[in-house]
Amino acid sequence: MPKIPGSQSVSPELANILSTVDHKMPIKKNTFLFQQGETVSEIYIILSGRVQIGKISPDGRELTLRICTKHDIVGELALDDEEIKYILNAKVMEDGEVGVIKKQTLDEKLLTDSKLAMEFLKIMNLNYRRDQTKFRDLVLHGKKGALYSTLIRLSNSYGEKKQDGILLNINLTNQELANFCGTSRESVNRLLNELKRNEIIGMEKGKITIYDLDYLKDEINCENCPIVLCTID
């Protein structure tokens, strides 16, 4: 069932609309569903695989905002008669398949039902708020804070409680972590090694275990936002 990122609260009525795709399309790793600046004409429901949502700065730096997986809605969720452009990129991380819904098809269905249109607007607002909290962390806390924030968000999305801490059950390279922080791989390597020396985290077989989550939260003055706003997926 299609879902709001970080939530399972989409109504059956909206889920039915979003499940009525125009067609299905395979996706291949390292290709793009869409790129910033392109005209919005479709939204996508991920049926399998993973897609990262982010931006590329004018100087070529990549900033990843979130990872979308099965049942997630991907695209510019806007009801607007005017031509709009994508402001983010959707890069495929893992081969899979998406369902494609034409924007016109969705507009026609939602504009006839104000209740469903309002629910859809809530999805748009949630995506906006989640991205804003990520930008806030980057601006207020710099490289270190961006990494700590990313680790906290990963723990909310992929964390598994173990006897010695929280295992982040997702394989991410240091470069992919750096993209979440808007910084270089070298900077992330240095910060991770510092956390490891201080026994805040452990690293084994490409996965991170967080031993002291409170330390990370205290360092960025964590406001304990609702989980729905503090995730990577």
Coordinates of N, CA and C in Angstrom, one line a residue:
M1 N 0.8 -1.2 0.0 CA 0.0 0.0 0.0 C 0.9 1.2 0.0
P2 N 0.7 2.2 -0.9 CA 1.4 3.5 -0.9 C 1.3 4.1 0.5
K3 N 2.4 4.9 0.9 CA 2.4 5.4 2.2 C 3.1 6.8 2.2
I4 N 2.7 7.6 3.2 CA 3.4 8.8 3.5 C 4.8 8.4 4.0
P5 N 5.9 9.0 3.5 CA 7.2 8.6 4.0 C 7.2 8.8 5.6
G6 N 7.7 7.7 6.2 CA 7.8 7.7 7.7 C 6.5 7.4 8.4
S7 N 5.5 7.0 7.6 CA 4.2 6.8 8.2 C 3.4 5.8 7.4
Q8 N 2.3 5.3 8.1 CA 1.5 4.3 7.4 C 0.0 4.7 7.4
S9 N -0.2 6.0 7.5 CA -1.5 6.6 7.7 C -2.3 7.0 6.5
V10 N -1.9 6.6 5.3 CA -2.7 7.0 4.1 C -4.0 6.3 4.2
S11 N -5.1 7.0 3.9 CA -6.4 6.4 3.9 C -6.6 5.4 2.8
P12 N -7.5 4.4 3.0 CA -7.7 3.4 1.9 C -8.2 4.1 0.6
E13 N -8.9 5.2 0.7 CA -9.4 5.8 -0.5 C -8.2 6.4 -1.3
L14 N -7.3 7.1 -0.6 CA -6.1 7.7 -1.3 C -5.2 6.6 -1.8
A15 N -5.0 5.6 -1.0 CA -4.2 4.4 -1.4 C -4.7 3.8 -2.6
N16 N -6.0 3.7 -2.8 CA -6.6 3.1 -4.0 C -6.3 4.0 -5.2
I17 N -6.4 5.3 -5.1 CA -6.1 6.2 -6.2 C -4.6 6.0 -6.6
L18 N -3.7 6.0 -5.6 CA -2.3 5.9 -5.8 C -1.9 4.6 -6.3
S19 N -2.7 3.5 -6.1 CA -2.4 2.2 -6.6 C -2.8 2.0 -8.0
T20 N -3.7 2.9 -8.5 CA -4.1 2.8 -9.9 C -3.1 3.5 -10.8
V21 N -2.0 2.8 -11.1 CA -1.0 3.4 -11.9 C -1.3 3.3 -13.4
D22 N -0.7 4.3 -14.1 CA -0.9 4.3 -15.6 C -0.1 3.2 -16.2
H23 N 1.1 3.0 -15.7 CA 1.9 1.8 -16.2 C 3.1 1.6 -15.3
K24 N 3.8 0.5 -15.4 CA 4.9 0.2 -14.6 C 6.2 0.3 -15.4
M25 N 7.3 0.6 -14.7 CA 8.6 0.9 -15.4 C 9.7 0.4 -14.6
P26 N 10.6 -0.4 -15.3 CA 11.8 -0.8 -14.5 C 12.8 0.3 -14.3
I27 N 13.5 0.3 -13.2 CA 14.5 1.3 -12.9 C 15.9 0.6 -12.7
K28 N 16.9 1.3 -13.1 CA 18.3 0.8 -13.1 C 19.2 1.6 -12.2
K29 N 20.0 1.0 -11.5 CA 21.0 1.7 -10.6 C 21.8 2.7 -11.3
N30 N 21.9 3.9 -10.7 CA 22.7 5.0 -11.2 C 22.1 5.8 -12.3
T31 N 20.8 5.5 -12.6 CA 20.0 6.3 -13.5 C 19.1 7.2 -12.7
F32 N 18.4 8.1 -13.4 CA 17.5 9.1 -12.7 C 16.1 8.9 -13.1
L33 N 15.2 8.9 -12.1 CA 13.8 9.0 -12.4 C 13.4 10.4 -12.9
F34 N 14.0 11.4 -12.3 CA 13.9 12.7 -12.8 C 15.1 13.5 -12.2
Q35 N 15.3 14.7 -12.8 CA 16.4 15.6 -12.3 C 15.8 17.0 -12.1
Q36 N 16.5 17.7 -11.2 CA 16.0 19.1 -10.9 C 16.0 19.9 -12.2
G37 N 15.0 20.7 -12.4 CA 14.8 21.5 -13.6 C 13.9 21.0 -14.6
E38 N 13.7 19.6 -14.6 CA 12.8 19.0 -15.6 C 11.3 19.3 -15.2
T39 N 10.5 19.3 -16.2 CA 9.1 19.6 -16.0 C 8.4 18.4 -15.3
V40 N 7.6 18.7 -14.3 CA 6.8 17.7 -13.6 C 5.7 17.2 -14.5
S41 N 5.6 15.9 -14.7 CA 4.5 15.4 -15.5 C 4.0 14.1 -14.8
E42 N 4.8 13.5 -13.9 CA 4.4 12.2 -13.3 C 4.8 12.1 -11.9
I43 N 4.2 11.3 -11.1 CA 4.8 10.9 -9.8 C 4.9 9.3 -9.8
Y44 N 5.7 8.8 -8.9 CA 6.0 7.4 -8.9 C 5.7 6.7 -7.6
I45 N 5.3 5.5 -7.7 CA 5.2 4.6 -6.5 C 6.3 3.5 -6.6
I46 N 7.2 3.5 -5.6 CA 8.2 2.5 -5.7 C 7.6 1.1 -5.4
L47 N 7.8 0.2 -6.3 CA 7.3 -1.2 -6.1 C 8.4 -2.1 -5.7
S48 N 9.7 -1.8 -6.0 CA 10.9 -2.5 -5.5 C 12.1 -1.6 -5.8
G49 N 13.2 -1.9 -5.1 CA 14.4 -1.1 -5.3 C 14.4 0.1 -4.3
R50 N 15.5 0.9 -4.5 CA 15.6 2.1 -3.6 C 16.0 3.3 -4.5
V51 N 15.5 4.5 -4.1 CA 15.8 5.7 -4.8 C 16.2 6.8 -3.8
Q52 N 17.2 7.5 -4.1 CA 17.6 8.6 -3.2 C 17.2 9.9 -3.7
I53 N 16.7 10.8 -2.8 CA 16.2 12.1 -3.2 C 17.2 13.1 -2.7
G54 N 17.6 14.0 -3.6 CA 18.6 15.0 -3.2 C 18.7 16.1 -4.2
K55 N 19.8 16.9 -4.0 CA 20.1 18.1 -4.9 C 21.6 18.0 -5.2
I56 N 21.9 18.7 -6.3 CA 23.3 18.9 -6.7 C 23.6 20.4 -6.7
S57 N 24.5 20.9 -6.0 CA 24.8 22.3 -5.9 C 25.5 22.8 -7.2
P58 N 25.5 24.1 -7.4 CA 26.2 24.6 -8.6 C 27.7 24.2 -8.7
D59 N 28.3 23.9 -7.6 CA 29.7 23.5 -7.7 C 29.9 22.0 -7.7
G60 N 28.8 21.3 -7.9 CA 28.9 19.8 -8.1 C 28.7 19.0 -6.8
R61 N 28.6 19.6 -5.7 CA 28.4 18.8 -4.5 C 27.0 18.2 -4.4
E62 N 27.0 17.0 -3.9 CA 25.7 16.2 -3.8 C 25.2 16.2 -2.4
L63 N 23.9 16.5 -2.2 CA 23.3 16.5 -0.9 C 22.1 15.6 -1.0
T64 N 22.1 14.5 -0.3 CA 21.0 13.5 -0.2 C 20.1 13.9 0.9
L65 N 18.8 13.9 0.7 CA 17.8 14.3 1.7 C 17.2 13.0 2.3
R66 N 16.9 12.0 1.5 CA 16.2 10.9 2.0 C 16.3 9.7 1.1
I67 N 16.1 8.5 1.6 CA 16.0 7.3 0.7 C 14.6 6.8 0.7
C68 N 14.1 6.5 -0.5 CA 12.8 6.0 -0.7 C 12.8 4.5 -1.0
T69 N 11.9 3.8 -0.5 CA 11.9 2.3 -0.7 C 10.4 1.9 -1.0
K70 N 10.2 0.6 -1.0 CA 8.9 0.0 -1.4 C 7.7 0.8 -0.8
H71 N 6.8 1.1 -1.7 CA 5.5 1.8 -1.4 C 5.7 3.3 -1.2
D72 N 6.9 3.8 -1.2 CA 7.0 5.3 -1.1 C 6.6 6.0 -2.3
I73 N 6.0 7.2 -2.1 CA 5.6 8.1 -3.2 C 6.8 9.0 -3.5
V74 N 7.2 9.1 -4.8 CA 8.3 9.8 -5.2 C 7.9 10.9 -6.3
G75 N 8.2 12.1 -6.1 CA 7.9 13.1 -7.1 C 7.5 14.4 -6.4
E76 N 7.3 15.4 -7.2 CA 6.8 16.7 -6.7 C 5.3 16.6 -6.5
L77 N 4.9 16.5 -5.3 CA 3.5 16.3 -5.0 C 2.7 17.6 -4.9
A78 N 2.3 18.1 -6.1 CA 1.7 19.4 -6.2 C 0.5 19.3 -7.1
L79 N -0.6 20.0 -6.6 CA -1.8 20.1 -7.4 C -1.8 21.6 -8.0
D80 N -1.4 21.7 -9.2 CA -1.2 23.0 -9.8 C -1.5 23.0 -11.3
D81 N -2.2 23.9 -11.8 CA -2.5 24.0 -13.2 C -1.3 24.5 -14.0
E82 N -0.4 25.2 -13.4 CA 0.7 25.8 -14.1 C 1.8 24.7 -14.2
E83 N 2.7 24.9 -15.2 CA 3.8 24.0 -15.4 C 4.8 24.3 -14.2
I84 N 5.2 23.2 -13.5 CA 6.2 23.3 -12.5 C 7.4 22.4 -12.8
K85 N 8.5 22.7 -12.1 CA 9.7 22.0 -12.3 C 10.1 21.2 -11.1
Y86 N 10.8 20.1 -11.3 CA 11.4 19.4 -10.2 C 12.5 20.2 -9.6
I87 N 12.5 20.3 -8.2 CA 13.5 21.0 -7.5 C 14.5 20.1 -6.9
L88 N 14.3 18.8 -7.0 CA 15.2 17.7 -6.5 C 15.5 16.7 -7.5
N89 N 16.5 15.9 -7.3 CA 16.8 14.7 -8.1 C 16.3 13.4 -7.5
A90 N 16.0 12.5 -8.3 CA 15.6 11.1 -7.8 C 16.6 10.1 -8.5
K91 N 17.6 9.7 -7.8 CA 18.6 8.8 -8.4 C 18.4 7.4 -7.9
V92 N 18.4 6.5 -8.8 CA 18.2 5.1 -8.4 C 19.4 4.5 -7.8
M93 N 19.2 3.9 -6.5 CA 20.3 3.3 -5.8 C 20.4 1.8 -6.0
E94 N 19.3 1.2 -6.4 CA 19.1 -0.2 -6.5 C 18.1 -0.6 -7.5
D95 N 18.4 -1.5 -8.4 CA 17.5 -1.9 -9.5 C 16.1 -2.3 -8.9
G96 N 15.1 -2.0 -9.6 CA 13.7 -2.3 -9.2 C 12.7 -1.9 -10.2
E97 N 11.5 -1.5 -9.7 CA 10.4 -1.2 -10.6 C 9.5 -0.1 -9.9
V98 N 9.0 0.8 -10.7 CA 8.1 1.8 -10.1 C 6.8 1.8 -10.9
G99 N 5.7 2.2 -10.2 CA 4.5 2.5 -10.9 C 4.4 3.9 -11.2
V100 N 3.9 4.3 -12.4 CA 3.9 5.6 -12.9 C 2.5 6.1 -12.9
I101 N 2.3 7.3 -12.3 CA 1.0 8.0 -12.3 C 1.1 9.3 -13.0
K102 N 0.4 9.5 -14.1 CA 0.5 10.8 -14.8 C -0.1 11.9 -13.8
K103 N 0.6 13.1 -13.8 CA 0.1 14.2 -13.0 C -1.4 14.5 -13.3
Q104 N -1.7 14.5 -14.6 CA -3.0 14.9 -15.0 C -4.0 13.9 -14.5
T105 N -3.7 12.6 -14.5 CA -4.6 11.6 -14.0 C -4.9 11.8 -12.5
L106 N -3.8 12.1 -11.7 CA -4.0 12.4 -10.3 C -4.8 13.6 -10.0
D107 N -4.5 14.7 -10.8 CA -5.2 16.0 -10.6 C -6.7 15.8 -10.8
E108 N -7.0 15.1 -11.9 CA -8.5 14.9 -12.2 C -9.2 14.1 -11.1
K109 N -8.5 13.2 -10.5 CA -9.2 12.4 -9.4 C -9.3 13.2 -8.1
L110 N -8.2 13.9 -7.7 CA -8.2 14.6 -6.5 C -9.1 15.9 -6.5
L111 N -9.2 16.5 -7.7 CA -9.9 17.7 -7.7 C -11.4 17.5 -7.6
T112 N -11.9 16.3 -7.7 CA -13.3 16.0 -7.5 C -13.6 15.5 -6.1
D113 N -12.6 15.5 -5.2 CA -12.8 15.0 -3.8 C -12.0 15.9 -2.9
S114 N -12.6 16.8 -2.2 CA -11.9 17.8 -1.4 C -11.2 17.1 -0.2
K115 N -11.8 16.0 0.3 CA -11.2 15.3 1.5 C -9.9 14.7 1.1
L116 N -9.9 14.0 -0.1 CA -8.7 13.4 -0.6 C -7.6 14.5 -0.9
A117 N -8.1 15.6 -1.5 CA -7.2 16.6 -1.9 C -6.5 17.2 -0.6
M118 N -7.2 17.3 0.5 CA -6.6 17.8 1.7 C -5.6 16.8 2.3
E119 N -5.9 15.5 2.2 CA -5.0 14.5 2.6 C -3.7 14.6 1.8
F120 N -3.9 14.8 0.5 CA -2.7 14.9 -0.3 C -1.8 16.1 0.0
L121 N -2.5 17.2 0.4 CA -1.8 18.4 0.8 C -1.0 18.2 2.0
K122 N -1.5 17.3 2.9 CA -0.8 17.0 4.2 C 0.5 16.2 3.8
I123 N 0.4 15.4 2.8 CA 1.6 14.6 2.4 C 2.7 15.6 1.9
M124 N 2.2 16.6 1.1 CA 3.2 17.6 0.6 C 3.8 18.4 1.7
N125 N 3.0 18.8 2.7 CA 3.5 19.5 3.8 C 4.5 18.7 4.7
L126 N 4.2 17.4 4.9 CA 5.1 16.6 5.6 C 6.5 16.5 4.9
N127 N 6.5 16.3 3.6 CA 7.7 16.2 2.9 C 8.5 17.5 3.0
Y128 N 7.8 18.6 2.9 CA 8.5 19.9 3.1 C 9.1 20.1 4.5
R129 N 8.3 19.7 5.5 CA 8.8 19.9 6.9 C 10.0 19.0 7.1
R130 N 10.0 17.8 6.6 CA 11.1 16.8 6.8 C 12.4 17.4 6.1
D131 N 12.2 17.9 4.9 CA 13.4 18.5 4.2 C 13.9 19.7 5.0
Q132 N 13.0 20.5 5.5 CA 13.4 21.7 6.2 C 14.2 21.4 7.5
T133 N 13.8 20.3 8.2 CA 14.6 20.0 9.4 C 16.0 19.5 9.0
K134 N 16.1 18.8 7.9 CA 17.4 18.4 7.4 C 18.3 19.6 7.1
F135 N 17.7 20.6 6.3 CA 18.5 21.8 6.0 C 18.8 22.6 7.2
R136 N 17.9 22.6 8.2 CA 18.2 23.3 9.5 C 19.5 22.7 10.2
D137 N 19.5 21.4 10.2 CA 20.7 20.7 10.8 C 22.0 21.1 10.1
L138 N 21.9 21.1 8.8 CA 23.1 21.4 8.0 C 23.6 22.8 8.3
V139 N 22.6 23.8 8.3 CA 23.0 25.2 8.4 C 23.5 25.5 9.9
L140 N 22.8 25.0 10.9 CA 23.1 25.3 12.3 C 24.3 24.6 12.9
H141 N 24.5 23.4 12.4 CA 25.5 22.6 13.1 C 26.7 22.2 12.2
G142 N 26.8 22.6 11.0 CA 28.0 22.3 10.2 C 28.2 20.8 9.9
K143 N 29.4 20.5 9.5 CA 29.7 19.1 9.0 C 29.5 18.1 10.1
K144 N 30.0 18.4 11.3 CA 29.9 17.4 12.4 C 28.4 17.2 12.8
G145 N 27.7 18.3 12.9 CA 26.2 18.2 13.2 C 25.5 17.5 12.2
A146 N 25.8 17.7 10.9 CA 25.1 17.1 9.8 C 25.3 15.6 9.9
L147 N 26.5 15.1 10.2 CA 26.8 13.7 10.3 C 26.0 13.1 11.5
Y148 N 26.1 13.8 12.7 CA 25.4 13.3 13.8 C 23.9 13.2 13.6
S149 N 23.3 14.3 12.9 CA 21.9 14.3 12.6 C 21.6 13.1 11.7
T150 N 22.5 12.8 10.7 CA 22.2 11.7 9.8 C 22.2 10.4 10.5
L151 N 23.1 10.2 11.4 CA 23.2 9.0 12.2 C 21.9 8.8 13.0
I152 N 21.5 9.9 13.6 CA 20.2 9.8 14.4 C 19.0 9.4 13.5
R153 N 19.0 10.0 12.3 CA 17.9 9.7 11.4 C 18.0 8.3 10.9
L154 N 19.2 7.8 10.6 CA 19.3 6.4 10.2 C 18.9 5.5 11.3
S155 N 19.2 5.8 12.6 CA 18.7 5.0 13.7 C 17.2 4.9 13.8
N156 N 16.5 6.0 13.4 CA 15.1 5.9 13.4 C 14.5 5.2 12.3
S157 N 15.2 5.1 11.1 CA 14.7 4.4 9.9 C 15.2 3.0 9.9
Y158 N 16.4 2.7 10.2 CA 17.0 1.4 10.0 C 17.6 0.8 11.3
G159 N 17.4 1.5 12.4 CA 18.0 1.0 13.7 C 17.4 -0.3 14.2
E160 N 18.3 -1.2 14.7 CA 17.8 -2.4 15.3 C 18.5 -2.5 16.7
K161 N 17.7 -2.6 17.8 CA 18.3 -2.6 19.1 C 19.0 -3.9 19.4
K162 N 20.3 -3.7 19.8 CA 21.1 -4.9 20.1 C 21.6 -4.7 21.6
Q163 N 22.2 -5.7 22.1 CA 22.7 -5.7 23.5 C 23.6 -4.5 23.8
D164 N 24.5 -4.2 22.8 CA 25.5 -3.1 23.0 C 25.1 -1.8 22.4
G165 N 24.0 -1.7 21.7 CA 23.7 -0.4 21.1 C 22.6 -0.6 20.0
I166 N 22.6 0.3 19.0 CA 21.7 0.3 17.9 C 22.4 0.1 16.6
L167 N 22.1 -1.1 16.0 CA 22.7 -1.4 14.7 C 22.0 -0.7 13.6
L168 N 22.7 0.0 12.7 CA 22.1 0.6 11.5 C 22.1 -0.4 10.4
N169 N 21.0 -1.1 10.2 CA 20.9 -2.2 9.3 C 20.7 -1.8 7.9
I170 N 21.7 -1.0 7.4 CA 21.7 -0.6 6.0 C 23.2 -0.4 5.6
N171 N 23.5 -0.8 4.4 CA 24.9 -0.7 3.9 C 25.0 0.6 3.2
L172 N 25.8 1.5 3.7 CA 26.1 2.8 3.0 C 27.6 3.0 3.0
T173 N 28.1 3.4 1.9 CA 29.5 3.8 1.8 C 29.8 5.1 2.5
N174 N 31.0 5.4 2.8 CA 31.3 6.7 3.4 C 31.0 7.8 2.5
Q175 N 31.1 7.6 1.2 CA 30.7 8.6 0.2 C 29.2 8.9 0.3
E176 N 28.4 7.8 0.4 CA 27.0 8.0 0.5 C 26.6 8.7 1.8
L177 N 27.3 8.4 2.9 CA 27.1 9.2 4.1 C 27.5 10.6 3.9
A178 N 28.6 10.9 3.2 CA 29.0 12.2 3.0 C 28.0 13.0 2.2
N179 N 27.3 12.3 1.3 CA 26.3 13.0 0.5 C 25.1 13.4 1.3
F180 N 24.8 12.7 2.4 CA 23.7 13.1 3.3 C 24.1 14.3 4.1
C181 N 25.4 14.5 4.2 CA 25.9 15.6 5.0 C 26.4 16.8 4.2
G182 N 26.3 16.7 2.9 CA 26.8 17.8 2.0 C 28.2 18.1 2.2
T183 N 29.1 17.1 2.4 CA 30.5 17.3 2.7 C 31.3 16.2 1.9
S184 N 32.6 16.2 2.2 CA 33.5 15.3 1.5 C 33.6 14.0 2.2
R185 N 34.0 12.9 1.5 CA 34.2 11.6 2.1 C 35.3 11.7 3.1
E186 N 36.3 12.5 2.8 CA 37.5 12.6 3.8 C 37.0 13.1 5.1
S187 N 36.1 14.1 5.1 CA 35.6 14.7 6.3 C 34.8 13.7 7.1
V188 N 34.0 13.0 6.4 CA 33.2 11.9 7.1 C 34.1 10.8 7.7
N189 N 35.1 10.4 6.9 CA 36.0 9.4 7.4 C 36.6 9.9 8.8
R190 N 37.1 11.1 8.8 CA 37.7 11.7 10.0 C 36.8 11.7 11.2
L191 N 35.5 12.2 10.9 CA 34.5 12.3 12.0 C 34.1 10.9 12.5
L192 N 33.9 10.0 11.6 CA 33.6 8.6 12.0 C 34.7 8.0 12.9
N193 N 35.9 8.2 12.5 CA 37.0 7.6 13.2 C 37.1 8.3 14.6
E194 N 36.8 9.5 14.7 CA 36.8 10.2 16.0 C 35.7 9.6 16.9
L195 N 34.5 9.4 16.3 CA 33.4 8.8 17.1 C 33.8 7.4 17.5
K196 N 34.5 6.7 16.7 CA 34.9 5.3 17.0 C 35.9 5.3 18.1
R197 N 36.9 6.2 18.1 CA 37.9 6.3 19.1 C 37.3 6.6 20.5
N198 N 36.3 7.4 20.4 CA 35.6 7.8 21.7 C 34.5 6.8 22.1
E199 N 34.4 5.7 21.4 CA 33.5 4.6 21.7 C 32.0 5.1 21.6
I200 N 31.7 6.1 20.8 CA 30.3 6.5 20.5 C 29.7 5.6 19.5
I201 N 30.5 5.1 18.6 CA 30.0 4.2 17.6 C 31.0 3.0 17.4
G202 N 30.6 2.0 16.7 CA 31.4 0.9 16.3 C 31.2 0.7 14.8
M203 N 32.1 0.2 14.1 CA 31.9 -0.1 12.6 C 32.5 -1.5 12.4
E204 N 31.7 -2.3 11.7 CA 32.1 -3.7 11.4 C 31.3 -4.1 10.1
K205 N 32.0 -4.7 9.1 CA 31.5 -5.2 7.9 C 30.6 -4.2 7.2
G206 N 31.0 -3.0 7.2 CA 30.3 -1.9 6.5 C 29.1 -1.4 7.2
K207 N 28.8 -1.8 8.4 CA 27.6 -1.3 9.1 C 28.1 -0.7 10.4
I208 N 27.3 0.3 10.9 CA 27.6 1.1 12.0 C 26.7 0.7 13.2
T209 N 27.2 0.6 14.4 CA 26.4 0.4 15.6 C 26.6 1.7 16.4
I210 N 25.5 2.3 16.9 CA 25.6 3.4 17.7 C 25.5 3.0 19.2
Y211 N 26.6 3.3 19.9 CA 26.7 2.9 21.3 C 26.0 3.9 22.3
D212 N 26.2 5.2 21.8 CA 25.7 6.3 22.7 C 24.9 7.3 21.9
L213 N 23.7 7.0 21.7 CA 22.8 7.9 20.9 C 22.6 9.2 21.6
D214 N 22.5 9.2 22.9 CA 22.3 10.4 23.6 C 23.4 11.4 23.4
Y215 N 24.6 10.9 23.3 CA 25.7 11.8 23.0 C 25.5 12.6 21.7
L216 N 25.1 11.9 20.6 CA 24.9 12.5 19.3 C 23.8 13.5 19.5
K217 N 22.7 13.2 20.2 CA 21.6 14.1 20.3 C 22.0 15.4 21.1
D218 N 22.8 15.2 22.2 CA 23.2 16.3 23.0 C 24.1 17.3 22.2
E219 N 24.9 16.7 21.3 CA 25.9 17.5 20.6 C 25.2 18.5 19.6
I220 N 24.0 18.1 19.1 CA 23.3 19.0 18.2 C 22.1 19.6 18.8
N221 N 22.0 19.5 20.1 CA 20.8 20.1 20.8 C 19.5 19.6 20.3
C222 N 19.5 18.3 20.2 CA 18.3 17.6 19.6 C 17.0 18.1 20.2
E223 N 16.0 18.4 19.4 CA 14.7 18.9 19.9 C 13.7 17.8 20.0
N224 N 14.2 16.6 19.8 CA 13.3 15.4 19.9 C 12.0 15.6 19.1
C225 N 12.3 16.0 17.8 CA 11.1 16.1 16.9 C 10.4 14.8 16.7
P226 N 9.1 14.8 16.3 CA 8.4 13.6 16.1 C 9.2 12.7 15.1
I227 N 9.1 11.4 15.3 CA 9.9 10.5 14.5 C 9.6 10.7 13.0
V228 N 8.4 11.0 12.7 CA 8.0 11.2 11.3 C 8.8 12.3 10.6
L229 N 9.3 13.2 11.3 CA 10.2 14.3 10.8 C 11.6 14.0 10.9
C230 N 12.0 12.9 11.6 CA 13.4 12.6 11.8 C 13.8 11.2 11.3
T231 N 13.6 11.0 10.0 CA 14.0 9.8 9.4 C 14.8 10.0 8.1
I232 N 15.3 9.0 7.6 CA 16.0 9.0 6.3 C 15.1 8.5 5.2
D233 N 14.2 7.6 5.5 CA 13.3 7.1 4.5 C 12.0 7.9 4.3

